XYZ file of C-alpha atoms in Angstrom:
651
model
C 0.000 0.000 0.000
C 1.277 3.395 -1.351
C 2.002 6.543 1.857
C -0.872 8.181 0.290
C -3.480 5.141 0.090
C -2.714 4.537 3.838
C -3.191 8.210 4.838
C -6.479 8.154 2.950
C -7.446 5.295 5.141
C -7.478 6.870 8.349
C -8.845 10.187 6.711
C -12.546 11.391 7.176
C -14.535 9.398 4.321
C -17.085 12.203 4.385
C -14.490 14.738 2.761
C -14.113 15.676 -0.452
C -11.668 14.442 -2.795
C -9.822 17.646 -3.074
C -9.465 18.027 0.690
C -7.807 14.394 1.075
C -5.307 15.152 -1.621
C -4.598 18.824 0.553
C -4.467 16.483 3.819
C -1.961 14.187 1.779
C 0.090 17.401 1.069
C -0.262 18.388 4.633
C 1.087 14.797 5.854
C 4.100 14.708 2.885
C 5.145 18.674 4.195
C 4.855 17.495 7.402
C 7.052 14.464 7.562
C 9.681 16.405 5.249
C 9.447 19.098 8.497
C 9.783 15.982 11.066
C 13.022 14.585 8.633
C 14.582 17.841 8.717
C 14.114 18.252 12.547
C 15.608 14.485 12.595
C 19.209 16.149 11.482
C 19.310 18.398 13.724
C 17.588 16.159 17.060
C 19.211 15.428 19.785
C 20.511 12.020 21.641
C 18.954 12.151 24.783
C 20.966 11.031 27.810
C 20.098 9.730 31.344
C 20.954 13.283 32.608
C 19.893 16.059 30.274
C 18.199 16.377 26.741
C 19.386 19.588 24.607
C 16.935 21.092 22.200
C 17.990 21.882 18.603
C 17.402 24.964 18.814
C 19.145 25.848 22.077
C 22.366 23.439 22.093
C 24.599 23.982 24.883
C 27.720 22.181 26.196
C 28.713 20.780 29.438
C 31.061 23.299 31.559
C 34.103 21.519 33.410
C 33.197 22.715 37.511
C 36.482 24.436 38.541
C 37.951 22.532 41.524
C 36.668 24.990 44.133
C 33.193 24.062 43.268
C 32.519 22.408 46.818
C 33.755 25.869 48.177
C 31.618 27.909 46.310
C 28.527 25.315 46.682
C 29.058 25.710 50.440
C 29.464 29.661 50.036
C 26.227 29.944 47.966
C 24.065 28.300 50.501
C 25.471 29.966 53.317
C 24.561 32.696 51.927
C 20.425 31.756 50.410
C 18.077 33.673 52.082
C 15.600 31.591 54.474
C 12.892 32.475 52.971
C 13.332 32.236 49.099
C 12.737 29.428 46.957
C 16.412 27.727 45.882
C 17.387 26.218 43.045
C 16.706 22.977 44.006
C 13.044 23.841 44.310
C 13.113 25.168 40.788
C 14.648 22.212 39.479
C 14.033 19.143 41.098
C 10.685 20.120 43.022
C 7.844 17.661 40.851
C 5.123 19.628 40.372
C 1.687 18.970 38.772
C 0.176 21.433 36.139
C -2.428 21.483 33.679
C -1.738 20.253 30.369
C -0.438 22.823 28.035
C -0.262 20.826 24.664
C -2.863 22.122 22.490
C -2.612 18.281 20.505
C -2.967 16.609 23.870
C -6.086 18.759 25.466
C -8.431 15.388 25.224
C -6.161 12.855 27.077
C -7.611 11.095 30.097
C -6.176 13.200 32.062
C -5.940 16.939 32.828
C -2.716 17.723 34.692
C 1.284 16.630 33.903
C 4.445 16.617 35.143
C 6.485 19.078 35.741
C 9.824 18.823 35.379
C 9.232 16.151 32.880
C 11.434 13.217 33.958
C 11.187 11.597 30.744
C 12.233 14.520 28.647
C 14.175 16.837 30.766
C 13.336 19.871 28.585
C 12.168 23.000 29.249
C 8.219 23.810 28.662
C 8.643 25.754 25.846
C 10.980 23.146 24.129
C 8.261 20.500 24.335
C 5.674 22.597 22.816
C 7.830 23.122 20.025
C 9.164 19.877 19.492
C 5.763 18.658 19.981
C 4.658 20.193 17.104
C 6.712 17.902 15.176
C 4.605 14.583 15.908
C 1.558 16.085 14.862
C 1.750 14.523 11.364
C 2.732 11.481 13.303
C -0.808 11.588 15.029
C -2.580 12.458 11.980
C -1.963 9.513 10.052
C -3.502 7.173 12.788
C -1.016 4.452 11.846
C -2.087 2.831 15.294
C -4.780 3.497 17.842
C -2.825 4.458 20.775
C -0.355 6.935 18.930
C -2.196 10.237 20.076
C -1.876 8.472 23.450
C 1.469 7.530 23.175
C 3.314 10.151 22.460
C 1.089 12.209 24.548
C 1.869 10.739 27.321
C 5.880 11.236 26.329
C 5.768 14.762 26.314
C 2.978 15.419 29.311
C 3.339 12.505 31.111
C -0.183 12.139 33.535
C 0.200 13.615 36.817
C -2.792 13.788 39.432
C -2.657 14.087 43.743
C -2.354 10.347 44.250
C 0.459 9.959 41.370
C 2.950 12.622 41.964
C 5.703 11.346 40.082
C 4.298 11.330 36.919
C 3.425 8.122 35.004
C 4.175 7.410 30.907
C 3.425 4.680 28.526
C 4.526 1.288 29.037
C 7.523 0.193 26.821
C 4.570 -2.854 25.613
C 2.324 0.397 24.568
C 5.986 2.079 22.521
C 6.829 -0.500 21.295
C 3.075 -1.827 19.502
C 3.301 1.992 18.570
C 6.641 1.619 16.859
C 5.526 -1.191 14.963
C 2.411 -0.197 13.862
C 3.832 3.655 12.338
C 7.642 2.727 11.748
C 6.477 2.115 8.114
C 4.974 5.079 6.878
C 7.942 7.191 9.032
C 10.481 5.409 7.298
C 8.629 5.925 3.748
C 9.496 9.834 3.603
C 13.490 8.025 5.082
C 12.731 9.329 8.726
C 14.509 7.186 11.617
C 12.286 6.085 14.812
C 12.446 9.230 16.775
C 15.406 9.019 19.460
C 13.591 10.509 22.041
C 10.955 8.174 21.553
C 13.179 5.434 21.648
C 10.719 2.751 23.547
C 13.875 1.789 26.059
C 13.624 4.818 27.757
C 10.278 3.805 28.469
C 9.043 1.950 31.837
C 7.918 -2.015 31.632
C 5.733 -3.695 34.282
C 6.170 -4.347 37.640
C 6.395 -0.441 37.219
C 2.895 1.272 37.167
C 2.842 2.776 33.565
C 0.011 3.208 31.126
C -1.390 0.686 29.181
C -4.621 0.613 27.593
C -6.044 -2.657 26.797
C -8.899 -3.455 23.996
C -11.484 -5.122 25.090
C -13.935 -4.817 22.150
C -13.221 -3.955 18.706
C -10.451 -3.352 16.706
C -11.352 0.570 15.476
C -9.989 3.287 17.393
C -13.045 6.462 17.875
C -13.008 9.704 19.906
C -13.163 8.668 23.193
C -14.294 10.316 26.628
C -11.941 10.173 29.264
C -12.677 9.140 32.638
C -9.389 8.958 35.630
C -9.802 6.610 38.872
C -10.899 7.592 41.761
C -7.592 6.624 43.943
C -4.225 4.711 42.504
C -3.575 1.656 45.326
C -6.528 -0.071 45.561
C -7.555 -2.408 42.599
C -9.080 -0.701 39.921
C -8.936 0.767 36.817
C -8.542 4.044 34.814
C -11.570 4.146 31.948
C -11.919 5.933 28.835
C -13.399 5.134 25.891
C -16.137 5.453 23.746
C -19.474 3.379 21.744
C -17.876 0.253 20.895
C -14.341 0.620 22.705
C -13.752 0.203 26.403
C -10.091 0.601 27.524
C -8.619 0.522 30.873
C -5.383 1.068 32.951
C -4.366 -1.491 35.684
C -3.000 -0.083 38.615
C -3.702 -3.116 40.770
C -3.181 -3.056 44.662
C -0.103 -1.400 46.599
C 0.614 -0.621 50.055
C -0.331 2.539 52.054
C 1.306 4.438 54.793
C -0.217 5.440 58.440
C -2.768 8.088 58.101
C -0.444 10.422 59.624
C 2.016 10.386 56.809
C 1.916 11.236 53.503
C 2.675 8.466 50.753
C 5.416 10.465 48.814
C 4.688 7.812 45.916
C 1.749 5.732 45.931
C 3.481 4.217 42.566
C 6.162 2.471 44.284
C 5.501 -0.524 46.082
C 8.950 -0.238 48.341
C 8.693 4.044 48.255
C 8.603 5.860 51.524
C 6.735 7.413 53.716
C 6.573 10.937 55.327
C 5.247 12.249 58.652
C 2.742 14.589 58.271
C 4.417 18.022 59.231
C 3.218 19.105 62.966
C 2.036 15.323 63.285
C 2.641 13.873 66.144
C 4.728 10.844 65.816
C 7.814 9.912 68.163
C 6.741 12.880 70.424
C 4.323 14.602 71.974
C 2.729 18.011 70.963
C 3.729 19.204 75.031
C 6.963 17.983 74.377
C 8.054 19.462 71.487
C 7.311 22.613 72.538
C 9.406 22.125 75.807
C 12.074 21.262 73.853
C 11.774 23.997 71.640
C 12.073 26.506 74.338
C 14.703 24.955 75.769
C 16.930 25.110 72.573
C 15.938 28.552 72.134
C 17.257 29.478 75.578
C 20.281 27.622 75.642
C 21.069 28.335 72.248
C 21.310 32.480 72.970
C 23.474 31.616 76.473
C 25.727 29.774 73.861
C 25.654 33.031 71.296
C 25.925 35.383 74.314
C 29.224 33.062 75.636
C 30.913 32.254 72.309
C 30.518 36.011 71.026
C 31.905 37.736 74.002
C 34.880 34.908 73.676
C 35.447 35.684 70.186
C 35.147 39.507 70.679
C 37.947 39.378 73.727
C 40.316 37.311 71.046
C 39.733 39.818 68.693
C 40.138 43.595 70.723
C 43.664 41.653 72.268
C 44.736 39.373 69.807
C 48.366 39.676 70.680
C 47.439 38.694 73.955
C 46.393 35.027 72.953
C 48.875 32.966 70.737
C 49.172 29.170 70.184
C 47.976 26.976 71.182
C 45.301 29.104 73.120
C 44.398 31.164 69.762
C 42.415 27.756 68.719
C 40.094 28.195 71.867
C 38.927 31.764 69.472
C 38.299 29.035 66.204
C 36.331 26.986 68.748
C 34.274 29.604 70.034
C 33.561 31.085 66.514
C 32.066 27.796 65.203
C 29.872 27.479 68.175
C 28.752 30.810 67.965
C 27.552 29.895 64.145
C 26.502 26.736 65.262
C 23.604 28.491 67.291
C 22.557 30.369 64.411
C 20.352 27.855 62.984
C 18.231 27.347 66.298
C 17.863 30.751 67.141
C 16.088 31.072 63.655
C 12.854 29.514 65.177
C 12.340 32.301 67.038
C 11.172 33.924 63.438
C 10.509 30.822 61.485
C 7.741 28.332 61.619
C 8.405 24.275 61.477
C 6.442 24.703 58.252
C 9.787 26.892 56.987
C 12.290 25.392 58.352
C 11.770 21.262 58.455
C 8.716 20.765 55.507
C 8.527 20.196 51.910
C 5.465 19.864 49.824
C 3.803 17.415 47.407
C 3.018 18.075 43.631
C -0.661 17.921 45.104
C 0.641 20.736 48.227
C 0.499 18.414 50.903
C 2.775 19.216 53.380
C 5.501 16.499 55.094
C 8.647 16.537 57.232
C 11.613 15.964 55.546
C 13.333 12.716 55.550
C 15.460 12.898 52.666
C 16.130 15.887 50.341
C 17.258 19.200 49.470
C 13.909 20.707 47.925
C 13.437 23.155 50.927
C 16.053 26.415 51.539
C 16.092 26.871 55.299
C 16.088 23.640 55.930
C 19.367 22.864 53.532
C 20.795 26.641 55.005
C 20.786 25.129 58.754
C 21.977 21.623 57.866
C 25.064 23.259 55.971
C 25.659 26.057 59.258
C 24.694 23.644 61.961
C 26.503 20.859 60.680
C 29.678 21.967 58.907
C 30.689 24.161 61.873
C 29.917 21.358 64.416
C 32.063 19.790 63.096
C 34.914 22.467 62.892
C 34.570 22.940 66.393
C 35.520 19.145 67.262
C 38.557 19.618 65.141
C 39.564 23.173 66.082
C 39.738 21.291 69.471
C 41.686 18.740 68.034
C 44.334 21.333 67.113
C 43.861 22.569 70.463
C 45.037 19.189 71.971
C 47.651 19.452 69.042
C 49.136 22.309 69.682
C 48.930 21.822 73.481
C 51.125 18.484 72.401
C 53.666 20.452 70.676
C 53.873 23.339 73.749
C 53.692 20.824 76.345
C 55.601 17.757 74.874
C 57.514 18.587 71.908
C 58.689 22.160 73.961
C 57.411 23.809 70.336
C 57.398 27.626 70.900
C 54.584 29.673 70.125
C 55.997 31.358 66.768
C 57.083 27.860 65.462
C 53.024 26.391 65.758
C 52.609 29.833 64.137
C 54.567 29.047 61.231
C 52.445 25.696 60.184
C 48.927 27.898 60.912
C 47.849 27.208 56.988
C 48.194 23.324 57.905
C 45.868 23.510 60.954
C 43.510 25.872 58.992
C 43.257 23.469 56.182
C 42.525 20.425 57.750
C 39.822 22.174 60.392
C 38.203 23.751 57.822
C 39.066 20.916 54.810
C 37.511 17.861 56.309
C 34.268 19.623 57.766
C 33.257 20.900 54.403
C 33.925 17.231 52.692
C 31.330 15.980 55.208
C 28.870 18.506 54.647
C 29.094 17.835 50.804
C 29.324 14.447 51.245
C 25.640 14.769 52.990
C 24.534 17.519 50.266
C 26.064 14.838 47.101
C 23.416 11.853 48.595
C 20.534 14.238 49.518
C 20.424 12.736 52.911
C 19.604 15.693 54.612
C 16.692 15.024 56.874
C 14.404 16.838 59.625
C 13.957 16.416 63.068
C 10.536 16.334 64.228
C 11.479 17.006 67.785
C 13.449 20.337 67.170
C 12.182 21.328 63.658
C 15.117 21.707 62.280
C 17.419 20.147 59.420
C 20.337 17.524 60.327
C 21.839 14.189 58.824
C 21.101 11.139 61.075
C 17.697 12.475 61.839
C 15.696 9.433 60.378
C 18.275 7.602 58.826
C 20.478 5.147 61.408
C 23.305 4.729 58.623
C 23.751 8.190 58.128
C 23.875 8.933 62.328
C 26.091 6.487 62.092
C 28.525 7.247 59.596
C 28.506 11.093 60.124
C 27.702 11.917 63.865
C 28.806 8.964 65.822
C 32.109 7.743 64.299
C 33.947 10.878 64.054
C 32.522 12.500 67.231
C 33.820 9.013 68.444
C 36.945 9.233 66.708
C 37.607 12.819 67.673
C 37.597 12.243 71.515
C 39.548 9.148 71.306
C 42.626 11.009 69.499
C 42.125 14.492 71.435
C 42.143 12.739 74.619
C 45.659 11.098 73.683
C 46.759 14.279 72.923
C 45.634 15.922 75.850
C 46.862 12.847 77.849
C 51.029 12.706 76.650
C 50.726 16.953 77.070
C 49.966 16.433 81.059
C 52.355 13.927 80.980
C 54.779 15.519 79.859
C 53.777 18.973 81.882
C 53.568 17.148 84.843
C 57.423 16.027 84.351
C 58.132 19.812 84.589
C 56.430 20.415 87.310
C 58.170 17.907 89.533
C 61.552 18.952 88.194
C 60.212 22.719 89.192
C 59.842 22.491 92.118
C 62.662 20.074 93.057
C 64.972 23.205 91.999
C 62.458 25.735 94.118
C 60.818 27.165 91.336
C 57.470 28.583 91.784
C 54.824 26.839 90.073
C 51.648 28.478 91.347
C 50.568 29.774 87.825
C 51.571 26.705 85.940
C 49.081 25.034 88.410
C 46.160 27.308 87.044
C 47.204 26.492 83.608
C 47.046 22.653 83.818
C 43.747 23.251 85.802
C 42.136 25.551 83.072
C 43.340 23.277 80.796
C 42.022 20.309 82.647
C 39.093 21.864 82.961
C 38.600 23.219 79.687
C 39.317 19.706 77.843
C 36.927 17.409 80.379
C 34.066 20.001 79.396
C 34.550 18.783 75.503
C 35.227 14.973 76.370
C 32.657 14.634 78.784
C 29.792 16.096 76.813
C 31.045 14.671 73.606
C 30.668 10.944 75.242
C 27.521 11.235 76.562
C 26.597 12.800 72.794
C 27.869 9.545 71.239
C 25.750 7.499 73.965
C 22.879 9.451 72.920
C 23.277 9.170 69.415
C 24.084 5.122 69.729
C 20.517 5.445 71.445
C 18.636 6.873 69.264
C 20.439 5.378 66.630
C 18.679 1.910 68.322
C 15.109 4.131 68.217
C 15.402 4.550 64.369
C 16.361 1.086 64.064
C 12.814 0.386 65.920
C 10.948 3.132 64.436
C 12.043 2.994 60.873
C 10.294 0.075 59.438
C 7.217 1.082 60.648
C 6.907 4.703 59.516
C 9.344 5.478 56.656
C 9.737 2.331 55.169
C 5.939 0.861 56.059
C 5.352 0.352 52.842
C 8.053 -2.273 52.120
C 6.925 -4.251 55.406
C 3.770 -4.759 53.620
C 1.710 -1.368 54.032
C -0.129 0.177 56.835
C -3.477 -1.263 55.346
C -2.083 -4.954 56.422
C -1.477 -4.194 59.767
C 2.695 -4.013 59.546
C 3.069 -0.882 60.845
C 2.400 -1.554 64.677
C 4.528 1.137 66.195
C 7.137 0.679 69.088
C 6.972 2.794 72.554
C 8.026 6.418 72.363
C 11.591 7.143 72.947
C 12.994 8.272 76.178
C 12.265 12.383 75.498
C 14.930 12.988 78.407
C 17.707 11.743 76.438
C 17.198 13.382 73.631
C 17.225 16.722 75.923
C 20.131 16.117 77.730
C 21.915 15.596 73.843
C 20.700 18.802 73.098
C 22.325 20.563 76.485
C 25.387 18.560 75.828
C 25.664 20.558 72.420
C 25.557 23.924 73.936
C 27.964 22.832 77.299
C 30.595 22.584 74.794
C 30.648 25.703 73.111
C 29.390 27.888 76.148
C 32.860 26.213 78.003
C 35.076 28.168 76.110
C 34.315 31.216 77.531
C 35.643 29.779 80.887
C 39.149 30.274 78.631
C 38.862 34.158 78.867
C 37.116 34.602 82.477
C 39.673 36.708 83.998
C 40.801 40.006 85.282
C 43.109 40.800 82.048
C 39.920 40.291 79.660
C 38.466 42.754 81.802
C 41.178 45.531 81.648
C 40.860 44.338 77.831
C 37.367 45.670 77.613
C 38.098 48.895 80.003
C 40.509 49.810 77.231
C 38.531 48.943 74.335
C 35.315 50.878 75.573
C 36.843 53.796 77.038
C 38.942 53.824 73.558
C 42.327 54.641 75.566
C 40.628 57.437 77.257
C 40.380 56.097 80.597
C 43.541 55.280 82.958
C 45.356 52.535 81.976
C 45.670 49.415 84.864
C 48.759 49.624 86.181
C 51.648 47.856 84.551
C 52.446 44.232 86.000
C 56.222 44.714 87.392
C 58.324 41.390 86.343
C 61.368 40.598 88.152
C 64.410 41.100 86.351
C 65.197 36.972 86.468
C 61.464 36.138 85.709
C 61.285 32.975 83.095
C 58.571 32.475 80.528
C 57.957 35.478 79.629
C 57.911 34.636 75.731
C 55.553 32.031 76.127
C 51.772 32.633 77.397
C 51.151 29.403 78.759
C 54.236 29.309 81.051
C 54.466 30.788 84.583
C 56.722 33.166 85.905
C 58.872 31.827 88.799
C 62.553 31.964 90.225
C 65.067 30.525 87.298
C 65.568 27.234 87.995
C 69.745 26.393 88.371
C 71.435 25.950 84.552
C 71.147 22.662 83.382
C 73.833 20.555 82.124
C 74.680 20.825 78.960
C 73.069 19.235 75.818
C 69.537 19.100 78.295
C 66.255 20.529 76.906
C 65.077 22.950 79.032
C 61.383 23.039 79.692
C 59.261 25.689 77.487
C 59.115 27.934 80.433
C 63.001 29.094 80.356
C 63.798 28.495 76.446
C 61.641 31.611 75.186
C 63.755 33.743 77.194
C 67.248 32.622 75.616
C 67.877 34.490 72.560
C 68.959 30.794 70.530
C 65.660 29.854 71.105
C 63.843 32.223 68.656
C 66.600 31.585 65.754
C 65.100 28.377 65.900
C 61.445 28.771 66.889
C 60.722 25.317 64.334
C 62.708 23.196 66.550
C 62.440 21.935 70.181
C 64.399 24.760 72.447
C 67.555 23.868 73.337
C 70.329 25.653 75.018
C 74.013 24.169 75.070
């Protein structure tokens, strides 16, 4: 059979001869059009289709892209929609396709997962197929490729659901012929692997009567997950679309995809699930209040570093680092006292239907405070490793101040290199989640791997090699202390020094351990709790009666985790808590108006006083020669600062 003959078979017979031969020219011009278009169409890939008329190419990311991805969401505004909500946010929308207007269904997909092209591509490269719809070379064409470029979307299917490859690929066989005719190749884009096969809920209309394809009237189902079927057709034809039975989640979560047998569930935001309305708001207050002491603390300790800087030099400078990431650190929870849960911990549906976050990076507070709270958490455990490091090379290595000054870009690149690898790490597998207790954005929230992986082991595994740290310093300060005062020498304020700095390093390893016993906990709650809220579904579905909850977590322990956060940070200011920061202030407020305190008279012999962490005292007697003399004498021999890279030692 001839193009034309065919065409005339699936023309109006009422028309005149003249307008079939003008609807034959339509069809040749228009499959001349789809050829030409065919030189010029793309390949589409797993990640991005490019239109023909807007090709682009694919920019290298410089190496400091992690830096400027952190810097850029630092810096979003709480309440503006990111780019993640613009482009990966599903939405449903009415159909815009003029060609597609009678489809059973009124709303698609948008982005469109299947051909991730922008809106006003598809209408244009819609207009293509049209000739490829005209010639009704099989009944389900209009429907096919339809549902290719608006793929159905309603409330109950949010992702978005296409033709079957079984529907593509009858399609393809049925109109390959007459395409390849005018020597037009299958369309790549509707290349019927891209397209979903069963178990996966796709459309797929089956005949039951007839073998003639009519206008049809549309009709969609009531609700996807219970058995039934999606009906259109018209006098003579009677089509449907299985769906057949999948699981549900609790009514007080949200079934992010009722297409996927083994998706997740969401709690309803402001449910109540693992806690108690009463509760929540306790701890809510709570965090607010001991999240400004911690501001209040940590700023006044970073303010005193900075108005006397020269004052504080290795190793205490780090206790400044600590403070400042602490301070940061209570940024995020002191933004609930001006945003809602609904802001800061919730994401919507394609349908508006609003859910805590489990897993995702659709919402822009809630990504801000993950990357703030998070990221300088974590600097603050390792600015107090380099605290214990430093306090190593003072104490045990007899490093002088200038010569830990000297390697400064090493301890600034690891505290600040390995927190922001962690925090993209998180941001790279979209595992940042919400907690419904606090309302607030985390990692480890919902997910026991993820606690795991990035709150307990290296919280774990920075106590464990601060604590050695701290341990051989006090050894090794202790040693000097004996020898001190078998040769007389005073050792009163090298006595407040290992006390501050005993004091100062059990308020970090203390807290942190009972953190990681907390987090082990409630890593052993998600364990319980996970199965039957987020992953219901898989256990069988709600409906079935495999979601039986466990008993409510201990709230208590969760509270005392959340003191434990703030003890840390609010400690440092225990670092500064003396007269000199006070004279500090005097002079910084009264801008060197007001009397000056008066000067601190040294005696001539005095030792240490090139080192900030050593006491002043009687010399001890000269040692013999070739010994190292303890950092408290070797700042104040003039060898020692030609070598301030090297342990002090005076021959």
């Amino acid at each position: 059979m001839c193009w034309s003959a065919y065409v005339r078979l699936f023309l109006p017979t009422s028309s005149a001869r003249s307008e079939t031969q003008l609807s034959v020219s339509e069809t040749r011009l228009g499959f001349l059009r789809l050829k030409s278009f065919a030189r010029h169409s793309f390949t589409p890939t797993a990640d991005r289709l490019v239109s023909p008329r807007a090709p682009s190419t694919m920019s290298r990311a410089p190496a400091s892209a992690g830096f400027l991805l952190l810097l850029l969401l630092l810096m979003l505004p709480a309440g503006s929609t990111s780019f993640f909500d613009q482009a990966t946010q599903p939405k449903c929308r009415k159909i815009q396709l003029e060609m597609c207007q009678d489809m059973p269904y009124k709303s698609t997909i948008y982005p469109n997962k299947f051909l991730p092209i922008d809106e006003q591509d598809v209408t244009d490269i819609a207009e293509y197929y049209k000739v490829l719809i005209k010639t009704g070379c099989h009944p389900h064409v209009k429907l096919f490729v339809c549902s290719a470029f608006a793929p159905m979307c309603s409330d109950t299917v949010p992702k978005g659901v296409t033709s079957c490859r079984s529907v593509c690929e009858e399609v393809r066989r049925g109109c390959v012929t007459i395409v390849q005719t005018f020597g037009v190749k299958w369309p790549e884009m509707l290349n019927c692997s891209r397209f979903p096969e069963h178990p996966e809920v796709c459309i797929d209309p089956k005949l039951t009567k007839g073998g003639t394809f009519e206008h049809e009237q549309y009709e969609l189902p009531s609700r996807i997950g219970n058995p039934g079927q999606m009906i259109y057709g018209g006098e003579g034809v009677r089509e449907s679309f299985v769906f057949g039975h999948l699981p549900s989640c609790p009514k007080d979560m949200i079934n992010l995809d009722p297409t996927d047998r083994n998706g997740t569930c969401a709690a309803r935001c402001n449910a109540d699930i693992m806690f108690t309305k009463v509760k929540k708001e306790t701890a809510t207050f709570w965090m607010l209040t001991l999240a400004f002491l911690n501001a209040v603390v940590t700023g006044l300790t970073v303010l005193t570093f900075l108005i006397d800087s020269a004052r504080f030099r290795f190793p205490e400078r780090t206790v400044c680092y600590v403070a400042a990431c602490y301070f940061f650190y209570s940024l995020p929870f002191l933004s609930r006292f001006f945003l809602s849960v609904d802001r800061t911990a919730c994401s919507n549906t394609p349908s508006m239907a609003s859910y805590l976050i489990h897993s995702g990076l659709d919402n822009t507070a809630c990504v801000a405070s993950f990357v703030v709270s998070y990221f300088f958490s974590m600097a603050g455990s390792l600015w107090w490793i380099m605290l214990a490091f430093t306090w190593f090379l003072s104490a045990g290595r007899k490093w002088v101040p200038e010569g830990i000054d000297a390697c400064r870009s090493y301890l600034h690149l690891f505290a600040w290199g390995v927190p922001m690898l962690l925090t993209l790490a998180v941001l790279v597998t979209h595992k940042v989640d919400a907690s419904e207790l606090l309302g607030l954005c985390g990692v480890g929230n919902t997910d026991p791997w993820m606690l795991l992986g990035f709150h307990i082991i290296p919280r774990l595994l920075f106590v464990v090699v601060g604590s050695c740290l701290i341990v051989a310093g006090f050894s090794s300060m202790c040693r000097e202390r004996e020898a001190f005062r078998r040769r007389g020498t005073d050792t009163s304020k090298l006595d407040k020094l290992m006390v501050k700095m005993g004091l100062f390093s059990a308020l970090y390893i203390i807290p942190s351990i009972i953190l990681v016993i907390c987090d082990v906990y409630h890593m052993a709650v998600l364990f319980q709790w996970y199965p039957h809220t987020i992953g219901c579904k898989a256990q069988g579905g709600a409906d079935r009666g495999y979601c039986n909850r466990p008993v409510h977590p201990q709230w208590d322990l969760y509270m005392l985790n959340l003191v434990m956060t703030f003890v840390i940070g609010s400690s440092t200011g225990l670092w500064v808590l003396s007269s000199k920061t006070f004279f500090s202030w005097q002079r910084f407020l009264c801008c060197g108006l007001c009397s000056p305190p008066p000067p601190t008279k040294l005696q001539p012999n005095a030792v240490g006083q090139g080192h900030p962490l050593i006491p002043v005292g009687n010399p001890p007697p000269h040692p013999p020669n070739g010994h190292y003399l303890p950092l408290s004498v070797a700042t104040s021999v003039p060898s020692a600062q030609q070598h301030s890279l090297y342990p002090s030692k005076v021959v």
